[in-house]
Coordinates of C-alpha atoms and ligand atoms in Angstrom, one line a residue:
X1 CA -47.3 60.8 -14.0
X2 CA -47.8 57.9 -16.3
X3 CA -46.7 58.1 -19.9
X4 CA -49.1 55.5 -21.1
X5 CA -52.8 56.3 -21.9
X6 CA -55.2 54.2 -20.0
X7 CA -57.5 53.6 -22.9
X8 CA -54.7 52.9 -25.5
X9 CA -53.4 49.4 -26.3
X10 CA -51.0 48.0 -23.8
X11 CA -47.3 48.3 -24.8
X12 CA -46.8 44.6 -23.8
X13 CA -48.6 43.6 -27.0
X14 CA -51.5 41.7 -25.4
X15 CA -54.0 43.6 -27.5
X16 CA -55.9 44.7 -24.3
X17 CA -56.3 48.3 -23.2
X18 CA -53.4 49.5 -20.9
X19 CA -55.8 50.1 -18.0
X20 CA -57.1 46.5 -18.2
X21 CA -53.6 44.9 -18.6
X22 CA -50.3 46.1 -17.3
X23 CA -51.9 49.4 -16.1
X24 CA -53.9 47.5 -13.5
X25 CA -50.5 46.5 -12.0
X26 CA -49.1 50.0 -12.3
X27 CA -46.4 48.8 -14.6
X28 CA -44.6 51.6 -16.4
X29 CA -41.4 49.9 -17.4
X30 CA -41.6 48.3 -20.9
X31 CA -37.9 48.5 -21.7
X32 CA -36.7 45.5 -23.8
X33 CA -34.0 44.9 -21.2
X34 CA -36.5 44.3 -18.4
X35 CA -38.8 42.1 -20.5
X36 CA -36.1 40.1 -22.2
X37 CA -34.4 39.4 -19.0
X38 CA -37.6 38.0 -17.6
X39 CA -38.1 35.9 -20.8
X40 CA -34.6 34.5 -20.4
X41 CA -35.4 33.6 -16.8
X42 CA -38.7 31.9 -17.9
X43 CA -36.8 30.1 -20.7
X44 CA -34.4 28.5 -18.1
X45 CA -37.2 27.9 -15.6
X46 CA -39.4 26.2 -18.1
X47 CA -36.6 23.9 -19.4
X48 CA -35.7 22.8 -15.9
X49 CA -39.3 22.4 -14.9
X50 CA -39.9 20.1 -17.9
X51 CA -36.6 18.1 -17.7
X52 CA -36.9 17.7 -13.9
X53 CA -40.6 17.3 -13.2
X54 CA -41.5 15.6 -16.4
X55 CA -38.4 13.5 -17.1
X56 CA -40.5 10.3 -17.5
X57 CA -43.0 11.9 -20.0
X58 CA -40.1 13.3 -22.1
X59 CA -38.4 9.9 -22.0
X60 CA -41.6 8.1 -23.2
X61 CA -42.0 10.6 -26.1
X62 CA -38.4 10.1 -27.1
X63 CA -38.8 6.3 -27.1
X64 CA -42.0 6.7 -29.0
X65 CA -40.4 8.6 -31.8
X66 CA -37.1 6.7 -31.8
X67 CA -36.1 6.0 -35.4
X68 CA -34.1 3.2 -37.0
X69 CA -33.2 5.3 -40.0
X70 CA -30.2 6.8 -38.2
X71 CA -27.7 4.1 -37.8
X72 CA -25.3 5.4 -35.2
X73 CA -25.3 6.9 -31.7
X74 CA -24.0 10.3 -32.6
X75 CA -26.7 10.8 -35.2
X76 CA -29.3 9.5 -32.8
X77 CA -28.1 12.0 -30.2
X78 CA -28.5 14.8 -32.7
X79 CA -31.9 13.6 -33.5
X80 CA -33.0 13.3 -29.9
X81 CA -31.8 16.7 -29.0
X82 CA -33.8 18.1 -31.9
X83 CA -36.9 16.1 -30.8
X84 CA -36.6 17.8 -27.3
X85 CA -37.3 21.2 -28.8
X86 CA -40.6 19.9 -30.3
X87 CA -41.6 17.8 -27.3
X88 CA -41.3 20.7 -24.9
X89 CA -43.4 23.1 -26.9
X90 CA -45.6 21.2 -29.3
X91 CA -46.6 17.8 -28.1
X92 CA -49.8 17.3 -26.2
X93 CA -48.3 14.6 -24.0
X94 CA -50.0 15.5 -20.6
X95 CA -53.5 15.1 -19.3
X96 CA -56.3 17.0 -21.0
X97 CA -54.1 17.4 -24.1
X98 CA -51.7 19.8 -22.4
X99 CA -48.2 20.4 -23.7
X100 CA -45.3 20.7 -21.2
X101 CA -45.4 24.4 -22.1
X102 CA -49.1 24.7 -21.2
X103 CA -48.4 22.9 -17.9
X104 CA -45.6 25.3 -17.0
X105 CA -47.5 28.4 -18.1
X106 CA -50.6 27.5 -16.0
X107 CA -48.6 26.6 -12.9
X108 CA -46.4 29.6 -12.9
X109 CA -48.4 32.3 -14.7
X110 CA -49.1 34.3 -11.5
X111 CA -45.3 34.6 -11.0
X112 CA -44.6 35.9 -14.5
X113 CA -43.7 39.6 -14.7
X114 CA -46.9 41.0 -16.3
X115 CA -45.3 42.9 -19.2
X116 CA -43.6 39.7 -20.3
X117 CA -46.6 37.4 -20.0
X118 CA -48.2 38.0 -23.5
X119 CA -44.9 37.5 -25.4
X120 CA -44.1 34.4 -23.3
X121 CA -47.6 32.9 -24.0
X122 CA -46.8 33.1 -27.7
X123 CA -44.0 30.6 -27.3
X124 CA -46.6 27.9 -27.0
X125 CA -47.6 28.5 -30.7
X126 CA -44.0 28.4 -32.0
X127 CA -43.2 25.6 -34.4
X128 CA -39.8 24.3 -35.6
X129 CA -38.5 25.2 -39.0
X130 CA -35.2 25.5 -41.0
X131 CA -33.1 28.6 -41.1
X132 CA -30.1 29.5 -43.2
X133 CA -27.2 31.5 -41.7
X134 CA -27.0 34.5 -44.0
X135 CA -24.6 36.7 -42.0
X136 CA -22.5 36.6 -38.9
X137 CA -21.5 39.9 -37.2
X138 CA -18.9 39.1 -34.6
X139 CA -18.5 42.8 -33.6
X140 CA -22.2 43.1 -32.4
X141 CA -22.5 39.4 -31.5
X142 CA -25.4 39.0 -34.0
X143 CA -26.4 36.2 -36.2
X144 CA -28.7 36.8 -39.2
X145 CA -30.8 33.9 -40.3
X146 CA -33.5 33.4 -43.0
X147 CA -36.4 31.1 -42.7
X148 CA -36.3 28.8 -45.7
X149 CA -40.1 28.8 -46.5
X150 CA -41.1 32.4 -45.8
X151 CA -37.8 34.0 -46.7
X152 CA -38.1 36.1 -43.6
X153 CA -34.8 37.3 -42.1
X154 CA -34.2 37.5 -38.3
X155 CA -31.4 39.0 -36.4
X156 CA -30.5 36.9 -33.3
X157 CA -28.2 37.4 -30.4
X158 CA -25.2 35.1 -30.5
X159 CA -24.0 33.7 -27.2
X160 CA -20.3 33.9 -26.4
X161 CA -18.2 31.1 -27.8
X162 CA -20.9 30.0 -30.3
X163 CA -19.6 29.4 -33.8
X164 CA -21.7 29.4 -37.0
X165 CA -20.9 28.6 -40.5
X166 CA -22.0 31.0 -43.2
X167 CA -24.6 29.2 -45.4
X168 CA -25.2 26.4 -43.0
X169 CA -28.7 25.3 -42.1
X170 CA -30.2 25.3 -38.6
X171 CA -33.2 23.4 -37.5
X172 CA -34.9 25.0 -34.5
X173 CA -37.8 26.9 -33.1
X174 CA -37.7 30.7 -33.0
X175 CA -39.6 32.1 -30.0
X176 CA -40.5 35.8 -29.7
X177 CA -38.7 38.2 -27.3
X178 CA -39.8 41.8 -26.8
X179 CA -38.2 43.2 -29.9
X180 CA -36.4 40.3 -31.4
X181 CA -36.4 36.5 -31.5
X182 CA -34.2 33.7 -30.2
X183 CA -33.9 30.0 -30.7
X184 CA -35.7 27.9 -28.0
X185 CA -33.6 25.4 -26.1
X186 CA -31.2 24.2 -28.7
X187 CA -30.6 23.9 -32.4
X188 CA -29.6 21.2 -34.8
X189 CA -26.9 22.4 -37.2
X190 CA -26.9 20.8 -40.6
X191 CA -23.6 21.0 -42.5
X192 CA -23.0 20.8 -46.2
X193 CA -26.5 19.5 -47.0
X194 CA -28.0 20.2 -50.4
X195 CA -30.2 23.2 -49.7
X196 CA -32.7 22.4 -52.4
X197 CA -33.2 18.9 -51.0
X198 CA -33.9 20.4 -47.5
X199 CA -36.3 22.9 -49.0
X200 CA -38.2 20.2 -50.9
X201 CA -38.4 18.1 -47.7
X202 CA -39.5 21.1 -45.7
X203 CA -42.2 22.0 -48.3
X204 CA -43.4 18.4 -48.3
X205 CA -44.0 18.2 -44.6
X206 CA -45.2 21.8 -44.2
X207 CA -48.0 21.2 -46.7
X208 CA -49.4 18.3 -44.6
X209 CA -52.0 18.8 -41.9
X210 CA -50.6 20.8 -39.1
X211 CA -47.2 20.8 -40.8
X212 CA -44.1 20.4 -38.7
X213 CA -46.2 20.8 -35.6
X214 CA -47.3 17.2 -36.1
X215 CA -44.7 15.8 -38.5
X216 CA -41.5 17.1 -37.0
X217 CA -39.9 13.7 -36.1
X218 CA -40.3 12.4 -39.6
X219 CA -39.0 15.6 -41.0
X220 CA -36.0 15.6 -38.7
X221 CA -35.1 12.0 -39.3
X222 CA -35.2 12.5 -43.0
X223 CA -33.4 15.8 -42.9
X224 CA -30.5 14.1 -41.0
X225 CA -30.2 11.3 -43.6
X226 CA -30.4 13.5 -46.7
X227 CA -27.7 13.3 -49.3
X228 CA -25.2 16.1 -49.6
X229 CA -25.4 16.1 -53.4
X230 CA -28.4 15.6 -55.6
X231 CA -26.4 12.9 -57.5
X232 CA -25.0 11.3 -54.3
X233 CA -26.8 8.1 -53.7
X234 CA -25.2 7.4 -50.3
X235 CA -26.7 9.3 -47.4
X236 CA -23.8 8.0 -45.1
X237 CA -21.6 10.4 -47.0
X238 CA -23.7 13.3 -45.6
X239 CA -23.5 11.8 -42.1
X240 CA -19.7 11.9 -42.2
X241 CA -19.9 15.6 -42.8
X242 CA -22.4 16.1 -40.0
X243 CA -20.4 14.0 -37.5
X244 CA -17.1 15.6 -38.5
X245 CA -18.5 19.1 -38.2
X246 CA -20.1 18.5 -34.8
X247 CA -16.9 17.1 -33.4
X248 CA -14.9 20.0 -34.8
X249 CA -17.4 22.6 -33.5
X250 CA -17.1 21.0 -30.1
X251 CA -13.4 21.6 -30.2
X252 CA -13.8 25.3 -31.2
X253 CA -12.1 24.7 -34.5
X254 CA -12.8 27.6 -36.8
X255 CA -15.5 27.5 -39.5
X256 CA -12.8 28.0 -42.1
X257 CA -11.0 24.8 -41.2
X258 CA -14.3 22.9 -41.0
X259 CA -15.2 24.1 -44.5
X260 CA -11.8 23.0 -45.8
X261 CA -12.4 19.6 -44.3
X262 CA -15.8 19.3 -45.9
X263 CA -14.4 20.3 -49.2
X264 CA -11.7 17.6 -48.9
X265 CA -14.4 15.0 -48.1
X266 CA -16.5 16.0 -51.1
X267 CA -13.4 15.8 -53.3
X268 CA -12.7 12.4 -51.9
X269 CA -16.3 11.2 -52.5
X270 CA -16.1 12.4 -56.1
X271 CA -12.9 10.6 -56.8
X272 CA -13.2 7.4 -54.7
X273 CA -17.0 7.1 -54.6
X274 CA -16.8 5.3 -51.2
X275 CA -19.7 3.1 -50.2
X276 CA -20.1 2.1 -46.6
X277 CA -22.6 1.6 -43.8
X278 CA -21.0 3.1 -40.7
X279 CA -20.2 6.8 -40.9
X280 CA -18.2 7.2 -37.6
X281 CA -15.0 5.6 -38.8
X282 CA -14.9 7.8 -42.0
X283 CA -15.7 10.9 -39.9
X284 CA -12.9 10.0 -37.5
X285 CA -10.5 9.4 -40.4
X286 CA -11.4 12.8 -41.9
X287 CA -10.8 14.6 -38.7
X288 CA -7.5 12.8 -38.3
X289 CA -6.5 13.9 -41.8
X290 CA -7.5 17.5 -41.2
X291 CA -5.7 17.6 -37.8
X292 CA -2.6 16.3 -39.4
X293 CA -2.5 18.0 -42.8
X294 CA -4.3 21.4 -42.1
X295 CA -3.8 22.0 -38.4
X296 CA -0.4 20.3 -38.3
X297 CA -1.4 18.6 -35.0
X298 CA 1.2 16.0 -34.4
X299 CA 0.0 15.0 -30.9
X300 CA -3.3 13.4 -31.9
X301 CA -3.2 9.6 -32.4
X302 CA -5.4 7.5 -34.5
X303 CA -6.5 5.6 -31.4
X304 CA -7.5 8.8 -29.7
X305 CA -9.6 10.0 -32.6
X306 CA -11.2 6.6 -33.1
X307 CA -12.3 6.5 -29.5
X308 CA -13.8 10.0 -29.8
X309 CA -16.0 8.8 -32.6
X310 CA -16.6 5.4 -31.0
X311 CA -15.1 3.8 -34.0
X312 CA -12.6 0.9 -34.4
X313 CA -8.9 2.1 -34.6
X314 CA -8.2 -0.4 -37.4
X315 CA -11.0 0.8 -39.6
X316 CA -10.1 4.5 -39.0
X317 CA -6.5 3.7 -39.9
X318 CA -7.6 1.9 -43.2
X319 CA -9.9 4.9 -44.1
X320 CA -7.2 7.4 -43.3
X321 CA -4.8 5.6 -45.7
X322 CA -7.5 5.8 -48.5
X323 CA -8.2 9.4 -47.8
X324 CA -4.5 10.4 -47.8
X325 CA -3.8 8.4 -51.0
X326 CA -6.7 9.9 -52.9
X327 CA -6.2 13.4 -51.6
X328 CA -2.4 13.5 -51.8
X329 CA -2.6 15.3 -55.2
X330 CA -5.0 17.9 -53.8
X331 CA -3.0 18.9 -50.7
X332 CA 0.5 18.9 -52.3
X333 CA 0.8 21.8 -54.7
Ligands
ZN1 ZN1 -49.9 44.6 -20.8

């Protein structure tokens, strides 16, 4: 006995009649567990297909969209990992205008579990956007995000060990699963950026032809060089926050500490109004300051933190002295 009516719409969401869709394969299991497990598998298979078989194509695209706006390696790495999301799903970089997703879908479609096929096919239409973290539920491992343009909220599963900061902005592409969404491939986390500036930028690029589907690289490069404050004329100050936060997240330092560090940096900028070209040495000095004064980490050396940020130990040391002199009044009650 089948619980699905042959002439009703297929539960897989394809819009076809059940008898002409999954019914033709005698499929009766439409549990989210089965379908989402298949989508997770396709997610992995697609990424390894693209990165292994089309490594050269990806590399050519990355070179093509390389930008000189971002002046250091860490920021460029963040930019390139963000580009990957877009290159895999949205760029018609193969013969006959196919995207890497199209190529994968056409090659492997006969091997896709039928009830997951329709949902998976929609991934090819997904475009990057910006999401704000509005809630984090550790107990149920769920993250709640809100898309900045549409104001739509999405609950997302949170992988073990992932940390998110309340109110931070994420750039990524949400792809549909059976009864939920998830981010495709990876996300770019923006820390302490002025939300209004990001919204303005997002609106600007979204209103152009094809929106972020076409203009994502320009948007991403600009988003990564935005000022933290409306009256902050030095985008490098924002990059310090981004670099510092990325390094701290990598070390599993809690959001709370990261936020305190960002607050200290903003205080410092207000008081000292630093102007500089390279962000790494200031980011390294900020981490060293936070490690010493907030985390009471006495084992970390200035040389160590300088090499982690690829900065010169002398400059880090000089910046650290300025930071601690200016912030001394803030940290001693
Ligand atoms: Zn179906």
